[in-house]
mmCIF file of C-alpha atoms and ligand atoms in Angstrom:
data_model
loop_
_atom_site.group_PDB
_atom_site.id
_atom_site.type_symbol
_atom_site.label_atom_id
_atom_site.label_comp_id
_atom_site.label_asym_id
_atom_site.label_seq_id
_atom_site.Cartn_x
_atom_site.Cartn_y
_atom_site.Cartn_z
ATOM 1 C CA UNK B 1 17.466 -1.403 16.300
ATOM 2 C CA UNK B 2 15.506 1.850 16.648
ATOM 3 C CA UNK B 3 13.396 2.430 13.533
ATOM 4 C CA UNK B 4 11.479 5.469 12.340
ATOM 5 C CA UNK B 5 8.421 4.259 10.430
ATOM 6 C CA UNK B 6 6.737 7.082 8.488
ATOM 7 C CA UNK B 7 3.107 6.372 7.616
ATOM 8 C CA UNK B 8 3.066 3.644 10.280
ATOM 9 C CA UNK B 9 -0.609 4.238 11.160
ATOM 10 C CA UNK B 10 -1.817 3.132 7.705
ATOM 11 C CA UNK B 11 -2.526 -0.326 6.311
ATOM 12 C CA UNK B 12 0.916 -1.721 5.437
ATOM 13 C CA UNK B 13 2.792 0.532 7.871
ATOM 14 C CA UNK B 14 0.825 -0.725 10.882
ATOM 15 C CA UNK B 15 1.335 -4.365 9.855
ATOM 16 C CA UNK B 16 5.065 -3.604 9.507
ATOM 17 C CA UNK B 17 5.263 -1.950 12.942
ATOM 18 C CA UNK B 18 3.450 -4.969 14.438
ATOM 19 C CA UNK B 19 5.996 -7.311 12.832
ATOM 20 C CA UNK B 20 9.051 -5.254 13.835
ATOM 21 C CA UNK B 21 8.037 -4.374 17.398
ATOM 22 C CA UNK B 22 6.634 -7.885 17.947
ATOM 23 C CA UNK B 23 8.678 -10.590 16.178
ATOM 24 C CA UNK B 24 11.897 -8.547 15.870
ATOM 25 C CA UNK B 25 11.760 -6.681 19.186
ATOM 26 C CA UNK B 26 12.736 -3.372 17.547
ATOM 27 C CA UNK B 27 12.075 -0.014 19.164
ATOM 28 C CA UNK B 28 9.746 1.853 16.785
ATOM 29 C CA UNK B 29 8.896 5.535 16.380
ATOM 30 C CA UNK B 30 5.907 6.235 14.124
ATOM 31 C CA UNK B 31 5.567 9.573 12.312
ATOM 32 C CA UNK B 32 2.132 9.911 10.741
ATOM 33 C CA UNK B 33 -0.076 12.800 9.600
ATOM 34 C CA UNK B 34 -3.240 10.778 10.323
ATOM 35 C CA UNK B 35 -4.966 11.506 7.025
ATOM 36 C CA UNK B 36 -8.305 9.755 6.397
ATOM 37 C CA UNK B 37 -6.278 6.530 5.899
ATOM 38 C CA UNK B 38 -4.176 6.709 9.065
ATOM 39 C CA UNK B 39 -5.597 5.583 12.419
ATOM 40 C CA UNK B 40 -4.061 5.289 15.875
ATOM 41 C CA UNK B 41 -6.420 2.319 16.459
ATOM 42 C CA UNK B 42 -4.388 0.344 13.881
ATOM 43 C CA UNK B 43 -1.518 0.336 16.401
ATOM 44 C CA UNK B 44 -3.540 -0.095 19.599
ATOM 45 C CA UNK B 45 -1.931 -3.481 20.395
ATOM 46 C CA UNK B 46 1.648 -2.525 19.407
ATOM 47 C CA UNK B 47 4.333 -0.828 21.545
ATOM 48 C CA UNK B 48 5.618 2.325 19.797
ATOM 49 C CA UNK B 49 6.259 6.045 20.229
ATOM 50 C CA UNK B 50 3.944 8.228 18.180
ATOM 51 C CA UNK B 51 4.724 11.609 16.588
ATOM 52 C CA UNK B 52 1.821 13.329 14.856
ATOM 53 C CA UNK B 53 2.958 15.231 11.764
ATOM 54 C CA UNK B 54 3.576 15.242 8.033
ATOM 55 C CA UNK B 55 6.809 14.071 6.406
ATOM 56 C CA UNK B 56 6.852 17.458 4.635
ATOM 57 C CA UNK B 57 7.148 19.185 8.049
ATOM 58 C CA UNK B 58 10.871 19.493 8.865
ATOM 59 C CA UNK B 59 10.270 20.170 12.591
ATOM 60 C CA UNK B 60 8.104 17.053 13.044
ATOM 61 C CA UNK B 61 10.643 15.005 11.080
ATOM 62 C CA UNK B 62 13.530 16.252 13.263
ATOM 63 C CA UNK B 63 11.608 15.363 16.435
ATOM 64 C CA UNK B 64 10.740 11.881 15.132
ATOM 65 C CA UNK B 65 14.287 11.132 13.911
ATOM 66 C CA UNK B 66 15.970 11.660 17.245
ATOM 67 C CA UNK B 67 18.178 8.677 18.104
ATOM 68 C CA UNK B 68 16.941 6.383 15.315
ATOM 69 C CA UNK B 69 19.176 4.016 13.300
ATOM 70 C CA UNK B 70 17.143 3.795 10.079
ATOM 71 C CA UNK B 71 14.087 5.281 8.340
ATOM 72 C CA UNK B 72 11.375 3.327 6.520
ATOM 73 C CA UNK B 73 8.994 5.542 4.554
ATOM 74 C CA UNK B 74 5.460 4.260 3.930
ATOM 75 C CA UNK B 75 3.849 7.732 4.181
ATOM 76 C CA UNK B 76 1.856 8.371 1.028
ATOM 77 C CA UNK B 77 -1.461 9.102 -0.558
ATOM 78 C CA UNK B 78 -2.247 5.671 -1.950
ATOM 79 C CA UNK B 79 -5.520 5.536 -3.843
ATOM 80 C CA UNK B 80 -5.403 5.854 -7.642
ATOM 81 C CA UNK B 81 -9.049 7.002 -7.887
ATOM 82 C CA UNK B 82 -8.417 9.841 -5.413
ATOM 83 C CA UNK B 83 -5.288 10.850 -7.364
ATOM 84 C CA UNK B 84 -7.477 11.282 -10.437
ATOM 85 C CA UNK B 85 -10.074 13.361 -8.569
ATOM 86 C CA UNK B 86 -7.679 15.422 -6.382
ATOM 87 C CA UNK B 87 -3.958 15.017 -7.133
ATOM 88 C CA UNK B 88 -2.676 17.919 -4.960
ATOM 89 C CA UNK B 89 -1.799 15.984 -1.801
ATOM 90 C CA UNK B 90 -0.048 13.295 -3.871
ATOM 91 C CA UNK B 91 2.427 15.875 -5.165
ATOM 92 C CA UNK B 92 3.038 17.414 -1.726
ATOM 93 C CA UNK B 93 3.519 14.163 0.165
ATOM 94 C CA UNK B 94 5.456 12.208 -2.462
ATOM 95 C CA UNK B 95 7.677 15.005 -3.820
ATOM 96 C CA UNK B 96 8.104 17.512 -0.983
ATOM 97 C CA UNK B 97 7.650 14.978 1.840
ATOM 98 C CA UNK B 98 10.203 12.525 0.445
ATOM 99 C CA UNK B 99 12.650 15.422 -0.079
ATOM 100 C CA UNK B 100 12.322 16.641 3.536
ATOM 101 C CA UNK B 101 12.821 13.100 4.869
ATOM 102 C CA UNK B 102 15.863 12.491 2.656
ATOM 103 C CA UNK B 103 17.516 15.732 3.729
ATOM 104 C CA UNK B 104 17.004 14.956 7.416
ATOM 105 C CA UNK B 105 18.237 11.360 7.029
ATOM 106 C CA UNK B 106 21.295 12.505 5.056
ATOM 107 C CA UNK B 107 22.222 15.071 7.706
ATOM 108 C CA UNK B 108 22.155 12.306 10.335
ATOM 109 C CA UNK B 109 23.844 9.625 8.173
ATOM 110 C CA UNK B 110 20.840 7.254 8.429
ATOM 111 C CA UNK B 111 19.999 4.274 6.232
ATOM 112 C CA UNK B 112 16.763 5.020 4.335
ATOM 113 C CA UNK B 113 14.235 2.630 2.795
ATOM 114 C CA UNK B 114 11.567 3.987 0.426
ATOM 115 C CA UNK B 115 8.419 1.894 0.074
ATOM 116 C CA UNK B 116 7.318 2.010 -3.544
ATOM 117 C CA UNK B 117 4.997 0.242 -5.941
ATOM 118 C CA UNK B 118 4.907 -1.862 -9.125
ATOM 119 C CA UNK B 119 2.688 0.879 -10.583
ATOM 120 C CA UNK B 120 5.817 2.951 -11.412
ATOM 121 C CA UNK B 121 6.442 0.510 -14.313
ATOM 122 C CA UNK B 122 2.980 1.012 -15.869
ATOM 123 C CA UNK B 123 1.094 -1.891 -17.446
ATOM 124 C CA UNK B 124 2.565 -5.109 -18.905
ATOM 125 C CA UNK B 125 0.660 -7.393 -21.326
ATOM 126 C CA UNK B 126 2.908 -10.459 -20.958
ATOM 127 C CA UNK B 127 5.803 -11.522 -18.744
ATOM 128 C CA UNK B 128 6.867 -9.665 -15.593
ATOM 129 C CA UNK B 129 8.612 -6.420 -14.738
ATOM 130 C CA UNK B 130 12.188 -6.561 -13.495
ATOM 131 C CA UNK B 131 13.990 -3.811 -11.606
ATOM 132 C CA UNK B 132 15.480 -2.748 -14.984
ATOM 133 C CA UNK B 133 12.099 -2.221 -16.696
ATOM 134 C CA UNK B 134 11.433 1.351 -17.880
ATOM 135 C CA UNK B 135 9.364 3.594 -15.606
ATOM 136 C CA UNK B 136 6.068 4.425 -17.359
ATOM 137 C CA UNK B 137 3.529 5.419 -14.692
ATOM 138 C CA UNK B 138 -0.085 6.048 -15.760
ATOM 139 C CA UNK B 139 -1.810 7.858 -12.881
ATOM 140 C CA UNK B 140 -0.947 10.913 -10.761
ATOM 141 C CA UNK B 141 -0.479 8.403 -7.901
ATOM 142 C CA UNK B 142 2.125 6.323 -9.722
ATOM 143 C CA UNK B 143 3.764 9.329 -11.417
ATOM 144 C CA UNK B 144 4.417 11.055 -8.091
ATOM 145 C CA UNK B 145 5.626 7.763 -6.538
ATOM 146 C CA UNK B 146 8.033 7.471 -9.504
ATOM 147 C CA UNK B 147 9.290 10.997 -8.869
ATOM 148 C CA UNK B 148 9.943 10.077 -5.232
ATOM 149 C CA UNK B 149 11.886 6.943 -6.283
ATOM 150 C CA UNK B 150 14.103 8.968 -8.618
ATOM 151 C CA UNK B 151 14.799 11.531 -5.907
ATOM 152 C CA UNK B 152 15.754 8.732 -3.493
ATOM 153 C CA UNK B 153 18.171 7.237 -6.054
ATOM 154 C CA UNK B 154 19.711 10.652 -6.677
ATOM 155 C CA UNK B 155 20.638 10.874 -2.974
ATOM 156 C CA UNK B 156 22.765 7.750 -3.303
ATOM 157 C CA UNK B 157 24.333 8.765 -6.623
ATOM 158 C CA UNK B 158 24.992 12.377 -5.623
ATOM 159 C CA UNK B 159 25.599 12.243 -1.866
ATOM 160 C CA UNK B 160 26.557 8.594 -1.341
ATOM 161 C CA UNK B 161 23.607 8.162 1.026
ATOM 162 C CA UNK B 162 22.565 4.593 1.909
ATOM 163 C CA UNK B 163 19.130 4.260 0.317
ATOM 164 C CA UNK B 164 17.150 1.241 -0.871
ATOM 165 C CA UNK B 165 13.792 1.053 -2.655
ATOM 166 C CA UNK B 166 11.238 -1.734 -2.244
ATOM 167 C CA UNK B 167 8.531 -1.956 -4.940
ATOM 168 C CA UNK B 168 5.560 -4.065 -3.886
ATOM 169 C CA UNK B 169 2.660 -5.433 -5.916
ATOM 170 C CA UNK B 170 -0.998 -5.064 -4.800
ATOM 171 C CA UNK B 171 -1.258 -5.770 -1.053
ATOM 172 C CA UNK B 172 -4.293 -7.095 0.806
ATOM 173 C CA UNK B 173 -5.025 -8.230 4.368
ATOM 174 C CA UNK B 174 -6.156 -6.804 7.750
ATOM 175 C CA UNK B 175 -6.429 -3.026 8.336
ATOM 176 C CA UNK B 176 -6.737 -2.023 4.652
ATOM 177 C CA UNK B 177 -8.965 1.027 4.169
ATOM 178 C CA UNK B 178 -12.148 -0.012 2.335
ATOM 179 C CA UNK B 179 -11.595 2.231 -0.701
ATOM 180 C CA UNK B 180 -9.344 -0.481 -2.202
ATOM 181 C CA UNK B 181 -10.759 -3.368 -4.248
ATOM 182 C CA UNK B 182 -10.667 -6.255 -1.761
ATOM 183 C CA UNK B 183 -11.915 -4.603 1.466
ATOM 184 C CA UNK B 184 -14.468 -2.564 -0.484
ATOM 185 C CA UNK B 185 -15.908 -5.706 -2.087
ATOM 186 C CA UNK B 186 -15.815 -7.686 1.185
ATOM 187 C CA UNK B 187 -17.694 -5.017 3.170
ATOM 188 C CA UNK B 188 -20.203 -4.388 0.362
ATOM 189 C CA UNK B 189 -20.793 -8.136 0.051
ATOM 190 C CA UNK B 190 -21.336 -8.468 3.820
ATOM 191 C CA UNK B 191 -23.853 -5.588 3.666
ATOM 192 C CA UNK B 192 -25.646 -6.764 0.499
ATOM 193 C CA UNK B 193 -24.527 -3.616 -1.388
ATOM 194 C CA UNK B 194 -23.650 -3.544 -5.117
ATOM 195 C CA UNK B 195 -20.115 -4.699 -6.067
ATOM 196 C CA UNK B 196 -18.809 -2.101 -8.571
ATOM 197 C CA UNK B 197 -16.459 -3.684 -11.135
ATOM 198 C CA UNK B 198 -14.636 -1.178 -13.365
ATOM 199 C CA UNK B 199 -14.820 -1.769 -17.136
ATOM 200 C CA UNK B 200 -14.801 -5.436 -18.170
ATOM 201 C CA UNK B 201 -13.196 -6.615 -14.904
ATOM 202 C CA UNK B 202 -10.399 -8.387 -16.800
ATOM 203 C CA UNK B 203 -7.619 -6.218 -15.352
ATOM 204 C CA UNK B 204 -5.048 -8.399 -13.621
ATOM 205 C CA UNK B 205 -3.336 -7.656 -10.303
ATOM 206 C CA UNK B 206 -0.454 -9.546 -8.660
ATOM 207 C CA UNK B 207 -1.746 -10.137 -5.098
ATOM 208 C CA UNK B 208 0.657 -9.986 -2.150
ATOM 209 C CA UNK B 209 -0.438 -10.734 1.415
ATOM 210 C CA UNK B 210 0.554 -7.796 3.599
ATOM 211 C CA UNK B 211 2.742 -9.712 6.087
ATOM 212 C CA UNK B 212 4.733 -11.103 3.138
ATOM 213 C CA UNK B 213 5.405 -7.579 1.877
ATOM 214 C CA UNK B 214 6.432 -6.493 5.387
ATOM 215 C CA UNK B 215 8.864 -9.420 5.615
ATOM 216 C CA UNK B 216 10.284 -8.503 2.191
ATOM 217 C CA UNK B 217 10.831 -4.926 3.341
ATOM 218 C CA UNK B 218 12.590 -6.291 6.443
ATOM 219 C CA UNK B 219 14.919 -8.388 4.245
ATOM 220 C CA UNK B 220 15.783 -5.412 2.049
ATOM 221 C CA UNK B 221 16.329 -3.173 5.074
ATOM 222 C CA UNK B 222 18.778 -5.696 6.536
ATOM 223 C CA UNK B 223 20.525 -6.999 3.404
ATOM 224 C CA UNK B 224 19.756 -4.691 0.426
ATOM 225 C CA UNK B 225 22.684 -2.962 -1.268
ATOM 226 C CA UNK B 226 22.792 0.851 -1.232
ATOM 227 C CA UNK B 227 21.253 2.498 -4.294
ATOM 228 C CA UNK B 228 19.437 -0.700 -5.363
ATOM 229 C CA UNK B 229 15.784 -1.375 -6.139
ATOM 230 C CA UNK B 230 14.074 -4.629 -5.046
ATOM 231 C CA UNK B 231 10.730 -5.806 -6.425
ATOM 232 C CA UNK B 232 8.519 -7.726 -3.987
ATOM 233 C CA UNK B 233 5.722 -9.411 -5.946
ATOM 234 C CA UNK B 234 2.923 -11.699 -4.784
ATOM 235 C CA UNK B 235 2.758 -15.415 -5.681
ATOM 236 C CA UNK B 236 -0.532 -15.202 -7.622
ATOM 237 C CA UNK B 237 -2.162 -13.119 -10.322
ATOM 238 C CA UNK B 238 -5.918 -12.828 -10.665
ATOM 239 C CA UNK B 239 -8.336 -10.816 -12.840
ATOM 240 C CA UNK B 240 -10.554 -8.468 -10.810
ATOM 241 C CA UNK B 241 -13.753 -10.243 -11.806
ATOM 242 C CA UNK B 242 -12.388 -13.510 -10.410
ATOM 243 C CA UNK B 243 -11.400 -11.759 -7.144
ATOM 244 C CA UNK B 244 -14.966 -10.474 -6.801
ATOM 245 C CA UNK B 245 -16.476 -13.905 -7.600
ATOM 246 C CA UNK B 246 -14.304 -15.489 -4.909
ATOM 247 C CA UNK B 247 -15.432 -12.842 -2.393
ATOM 248 C CA UNK B 248 -19.062 -13.549 -3.301
ATOM 249 C CA UNK B 249 -18.440 -17.256 -2.650
ATOM 250 C CA UNK B 250 -16.600 -16.650 0.662
ATOM 251 C CA UNK B 251 -19.217 -14.263 2.050
ATOM 252 C CA UNK B 252 -22.250 -16.123 0.713
ATOM 253 C CA UNK B 253 -23.435 -12.878 -0.951
ATOM 254 C CA UNK B 254 -25.919 -12.822 -3.813
ATOM 255 C CA UNK B 255 -24.152 -12.973 -7.205
ATOM 256 C CA UNK B 256 -26.619 -10.414 -8.590
ATOM 257 C CA UNK B 257 -24.800 -7.723 -6.527
ATOM 258 C CA UNK B 258 -22.014 -7.752 -9.147
ATOM 259 C CA UNK B 259 -22.382 -4.515 -11.136
ATOM 260 C CA UNK B 260 -20.228 -3.361 -14.049
ATOM 261 C CA UNK B 261 -19.541 0.389 -13.872
ATOM 262 C CA UNK B 262 -17.630 2.894 -15.989
ATOM 263 C CA UNK B 263 -13.906 2.169 -16.267
ATOM 264 C CA UNK B 264 -11.199 4.176 -14.466
ATOM 265 C CA UNK B 265 -9.407 6.617 -16.821
ATOM 266 C CA UNK B 266 -5.837 5.499 -17.673
ATOM 267 C CA UNK B 267 -6.573 2.108 -16.072
ATOM 268 C CA UNK B 268 -3.503 -0.173 -16.144
ATOM 269 C CA UNK B 269 -4.496 -3.557 -17.595
ATOM 270 C CA UNK B 270 -2.026 -5.851 -15.880
ATOM 271 C CA UNK B 271 0.688 -5.743 -13.218
ATOM 272 C CA UNK B 272 3.191 -8.550 -12.768
ATOM 273 C CA UNK B 273 6.354 -8.292 -10.742
ATOM 274 C CA UNK B 274 9.442 -10.510 -10.951
ATOM 275 C CA UNK B 275 11.029 -10.925 -7.495
ATOM 276 C CA UNK B 276 14.219 -12.906 -8.180
ATOM 277 C CA UNK B 277 16.452 -10.193 -6.717
ATOM 278 C CA UNK B 278 14.735 -10.139 -3.296
ATOM 279 C CA UNK B 279 14.531 -13.966 -3.338
ATOM 280 C CA UNK B 280 18.316 -13.978 -3.596
ATOM 281 C CA UNK B 281 18.296 -12.139 -0.233
ATOM 282 C CA UNK B 282 16.371 -15.061 1.275
ATOM 283 C CA UNK B 283 12.763 -13.813 0.999
ATOM 284 C CA UNK B 284 9.875 -15.982 -0.167
ATOM 285 C CA UNK B 285 6.128 -15.281 -0.124
ATOM 286 C CA UNK B 286 4.414 -17.511 2.458
ATOM 287 C CA UNK B 287 0.718 -16.894 1.759
ATOM 288 C CA UNK B 288 -1.018 -17.976 -1.467
ATOM 289 C CA UNK B 289 -3.960 -15.876 -2.655
ATOM 290 C CA UNK B 290 -6.642 -18.443 -1.846
ATOM 291 C CA UNK B 291 -5.571 -18.697 1.803
ATOM 292 C CA UNK B 292 -4.872 -14.964 2.197
ATOM 293 C CA UNK B 293 -8.287 -14.016 0.818
ATOM 294 C CA UNK B 294 -10.012 -16.421 3.221
ATOM 295 C CA UNK B 295 -8.072 -14.912 6.142
ATOM 296 C CA UNK B 296 -8.886 -11.382 4.981
ATOM 297 C CA UNK B 297 -12.616 -12.026 4.640
ATOM 298 C CA UNK B 298 -12.599 -13.614 8.115
ATOM 299 C CA UNK B 299 -10.761 -10.608 9.607
ATOM 300 C CA UNK B 300 -13.290 -8.107 8.224
ATOM 301 C CA UNK B 301 -16.192 -10.312 9.296
ATOM 302 C CA UNK B 302 -14.765 -10.588 12.832
ATOM 303 C CA UNK B 303 -13.800 -6.922 13.270
ATOM 304 C CA UNK B 304 -16.855 -4.706 12.719
ATOM 305 C CA UNK B 305 -15.508 -2.433 15.481
ATOM 306 C CA UNK B 306 -12.656 -1.516 13.094
ATOM 307 C CA UNK B 307 -14.713 -0.685 10.002
ATOM 308 C CA UNK B 308 -18.032 0.572 11.415
ATOM 309 C CA UNK B 309 -16.636 4.036 12.322
ATOM 310 C CA UNK B 310 -15.106 4.278 8.822
ATOM 311 C CA UNK B 311 -18.271 3.307 6.958
ATOM 312 C CA UNK B 312 -20.378 5.743 8.931
ATOM 313 C CA UNK B 313 -17.930 8.697 8.649
ATOM 314 C CA UNK B 314 -16.345 10.796 5.864
ATOM 315 C CA UNK B 315 -15.969 7.592 3.808
ATOM 316 C CA UNK B 316 -19.665 7.855 2.937
ATOM 317 C CA UNK B 317 -19.095 11.186 1.172
ATOM 318 C CA UNK B 318 -16.131 9.731 -0.728
ATOM 319 C CA UNK B 319 -18.167 6.675 -1.689
ATOM 320 C CA UNK B 320 -21.064 8.824 -2.916
ATOM 321 C CA UNK B 321 -18.728 10.994 -5.043
ATOM 322 C CA UNK B 322 -16.900 7.993 -6.514
ATOM 323 C CA UNK B 323 -19.808 5.589 -7.112
ATOM 324 C CA UNK B 324 -23.056 7.538 -6.585
ATOM 325 C CA UNK B 325 -24.036 8.168 -10.208
ATOM 326 C CA UNK B 326 -22.938 4.755 -11.556
ATOM 327 C CA UNK B 327 -24.681 2.719 -8.867
ATOM 328 C CA UNK B 328 -27.846 4.842 -8.940
HETATM 329 P P1 NAD P 401 -2.475 3.778 3.466
HETATM 330 O O1 NAD P 401 -3.183 4.794 2.630
HETATM 331 O O2 NAD P 401 -3.260 2.737 4.173
HETATM 332 O O3 NAD P 401 -1.591 4.525 4.579
HETATM 333 C C1 NAD P 401 -0.830 5.663 4.307
HETATM 334 C C2 NAD P 401 -0.378 6.230 5.644
HETATM 335 O O4 NAD P 401 0.454 7.375 5.402
HETATM 336 C C3 NAD P 401 -1.537 6.716 6.529
HETATM 337 O O5 NAD P 401 -1.317 6.340 7.872
HETATM 338 C C4 NAD P 401 -1.485 8.229 6.379
HETATM 339 O O6 NAD P 401 -2.001 8.933 7.505
HETATM 340 C C5 NAD P 401 0.007 8.452 6.217
HETATM 341 N N1 NAD P 401 0.333 9.703 5.509
HETATM 342 C C6 NAD P 401 -0.207 10.175 4.346
HETATM 343 N N2 NAD P 401 0.384 11.347 4.019
HETATM 344 C C7 NAD P 401 1.303 11.609 4.981
HETATM 345 C C8 NAD P 401 2.231 12.651 5.185
HETATM 346 N N3 NAD P 401 2.329 13.686 4.340
HETATM 347 N N4 NAD P 401 3.041 12.590 6.267
HETATM 348 C C9 NAD P 401 2.951 11.556 7.161
HETATM 349 N N5 NAD P 401 2.072 10.554 7.026
HETATM 350 C C10 NAD P 401 1.265 10.572 5.938
HETATM 351 O O7 NAD P 401 -1.396 3.164 2.482
HETATM 352 P P2 NAD P 401 -0.770 1.696 2.377
HETATM 353 O O8 NAD P 401 -1.601 0.889 1.481
HETATM 354 O O9 NAD P 401 -0.448 1.209 3.729
HETATM 355 O O10 NAD P 401 0.582 2.032 1.588
HETATM 356 C C11 NAD P 401 1.781 2.314 2.290
HETATM 357 C C12 NAD P 401 2.913 2.481 1.280
HETATM 358 O O11 NAD P 401 3.060 1.297 0.505
HETATM 359 C C13 NAD P 401 2.716 3.615 0.290
HETATM 360 O O12 NAD P 401 3.956 4.272 0.094
HETATM 361 C C14 NAD P 401 2.268 2.917 -0.979
HETATM 362 O O13 NAD P 401 2.626 3.660 -2.133
HETATM 363 C C15 NAD P 401 3.042 1.621 -0.870
HETATM 364 N N6 NAD P 401 2.433 0.466 -1.568
HETATM 365 C C16 NAD P 401 1.125 0.137 -1.335
HETATM 366 C C17 NAD P 401 0.591 -0.986 -1.951
HETATM 367 C C18 NAD P 401 -0.841 -1.418 -1.710
HETATM 368 O O14 NAD P 401 -1.322 -2.339 -2.380
HETATM 369 N N7 NAD P 401 -1.556 -0.835 -0.751
HETATM 370 C C19 NAD P 401 1.380 -1.751 -2.822
HETATM 371 C C20 NAD P 401 2.712 -1.377 -3.030
HETATM 372 C C21 NAD P 401 3.223 -0.266 -2.385
HETATM 373 P P1 TYD P 402 -7.207 -0.732 -6.245
HETATM 374 O O1 TYD P 402 -7.509 -1.534 -5.031
HETATM 375 O O2 TYD P 402 -7.677 0.690 -6.299
HETATM 376 O O3 TYD P 402 -5.634 -0.831 -6.472
HETATM 377 P P2 TYD P 402 -4.735 -0.351 -7.756
HETATM 378 O O4 TYD P 402 -5.537 0.540 -8.615
HETATM 379 O O5 TYD P 402 -3.644 0.403 -7.070
HETATM 380 O O6 TYD P 402 -4.295 -1.604 -8.428
HETATM 381 O O7 TYD P 402 -7.808 -1.473 -7.503
HETATM 382 C C1 TYD P 402 -7.426 -2.801 -7.827
HETATM 383 C C2 TYD P 402 -8.121 -3.157 -9.134
HETATM 384 O O8 TYD P 402 -9.526 -3.218 -8.906
HETATM 385 C C3 TYD P 402 -7.928 -2.118 -10.225
HETATM 386 O O9 TYD P 402 -7.841 -2.802 -11.487
HETATM 387 C C4 TYD P 402 -9.197 -1.295 -10.188
HETATM 388 C C5 TYD P 402 -10.240 -2.314 -9.758
HETATM 389 N N1 TYD P 402 -11.387 -1.779 -8.954
HETATM 390 C C6 TYD P 402 -12.700 -2.054 -9.353
HETATM 391 O O10 TYD P 402 -12.957 -2.723 -10.359
HETATM 392 N N2 TYD P 402 -13.715 -1.551 -8.581
HETATM 393 C C7 TYD P 402 -13.489 -0.799 -7.466
HETATM 394 O O11 TYD P 402 -14.472 -0.344 -6.818
HETATM 395 C C8 TYD P 402 -12.139 -0.540 -7.068
HETATM 396 C C9 TYD P 402 -11.832 0.278 -5.843
HETATM 397 C C10 TYD P 402 -11.115 -1.061 -7.857
#
């Protein structure tokens, strides 16, 4: 199988390319704009062909799609806090980019998988979201991801195109950019920096180890029915404060680093994703949160060569803007 993986230089995309080109022996073309979150280094050990460009650029898309059998789209702006500060790129990539990709895939009769998120459903106090739950996104990130999902579904309903959507819960693991909760807390803990917990820290996330999500996407790509949505949720839920306490324990950091800061506006309280539909395709999560977190902390501890250039570059300006005033 020859796969086009858009956004394959990012966190989940690069883990997916590693799984497909390695375990599955697929031929992989990566199309990636290399934003702050995309890095060629993430794919240094993986055979692939690389095309540098945005999914909103029809010429780059046409070049990357040559001879492929299917398209998997990870390309996105992915950080909720950045979508609150600067939503522009979220609209361009998720709305225009998804449209350009869909048009090109339709012209060529390709199967298309859209990688989406549980955040399209909004927050749930009790129980779990199913694929039938209403879409009630809270942030510009999740609202534009929702728009992309609806556009993808319209291409099946209107044009009979073979599309599938995979909605994952919060991922964690190697190669995640340290703006997200787990890698940010791990690196701060290793450096003895404050650990900024938003609000009361009792927000709950449904943690999914990245290779489990990649395997779920593989199952849906192979066996999902056209026009259908598949939730892929992690096996464990955990309040943020508990995640941070576990990271303190695993790194041996000083508990006094824990610092409560102002809450995120529109902060979703709890995500929980029911995955019965993808289980029926034969998928099961393999990594429980306790084991996955240990592995993740060990990976960051053992790979300073991966994160040192990030922490000393433009990330510092982002970090200062996002946390400067609250952490003094
Ligand atoms: P990431 O931010 O690590 O990587 C995004 C990648 O997309 C980067 O390589 C970036 O350069 C590339 N990109 C951004 N805009 C682009 C554009 N216009 N054209 C081409 N490439 C572009 O993100 P991630 O965490 O790996 O997320 C990947 C996908 O999975 C996203 O669609 C996200 O919504 C979805 N998702 C993420 C999570 C999570 O917890 N991280 C959970 C569920 C779903
Ligand atoms: P994040 O990793 O940004 O993922 P998402 O918002 O997509 O779920 O955040 C996960 C949770 O951690 C979320 O409830 C916000 C919280 N959080 C903090 O408390 N402090 C932080 O510095 C960050 C980045 C997140």
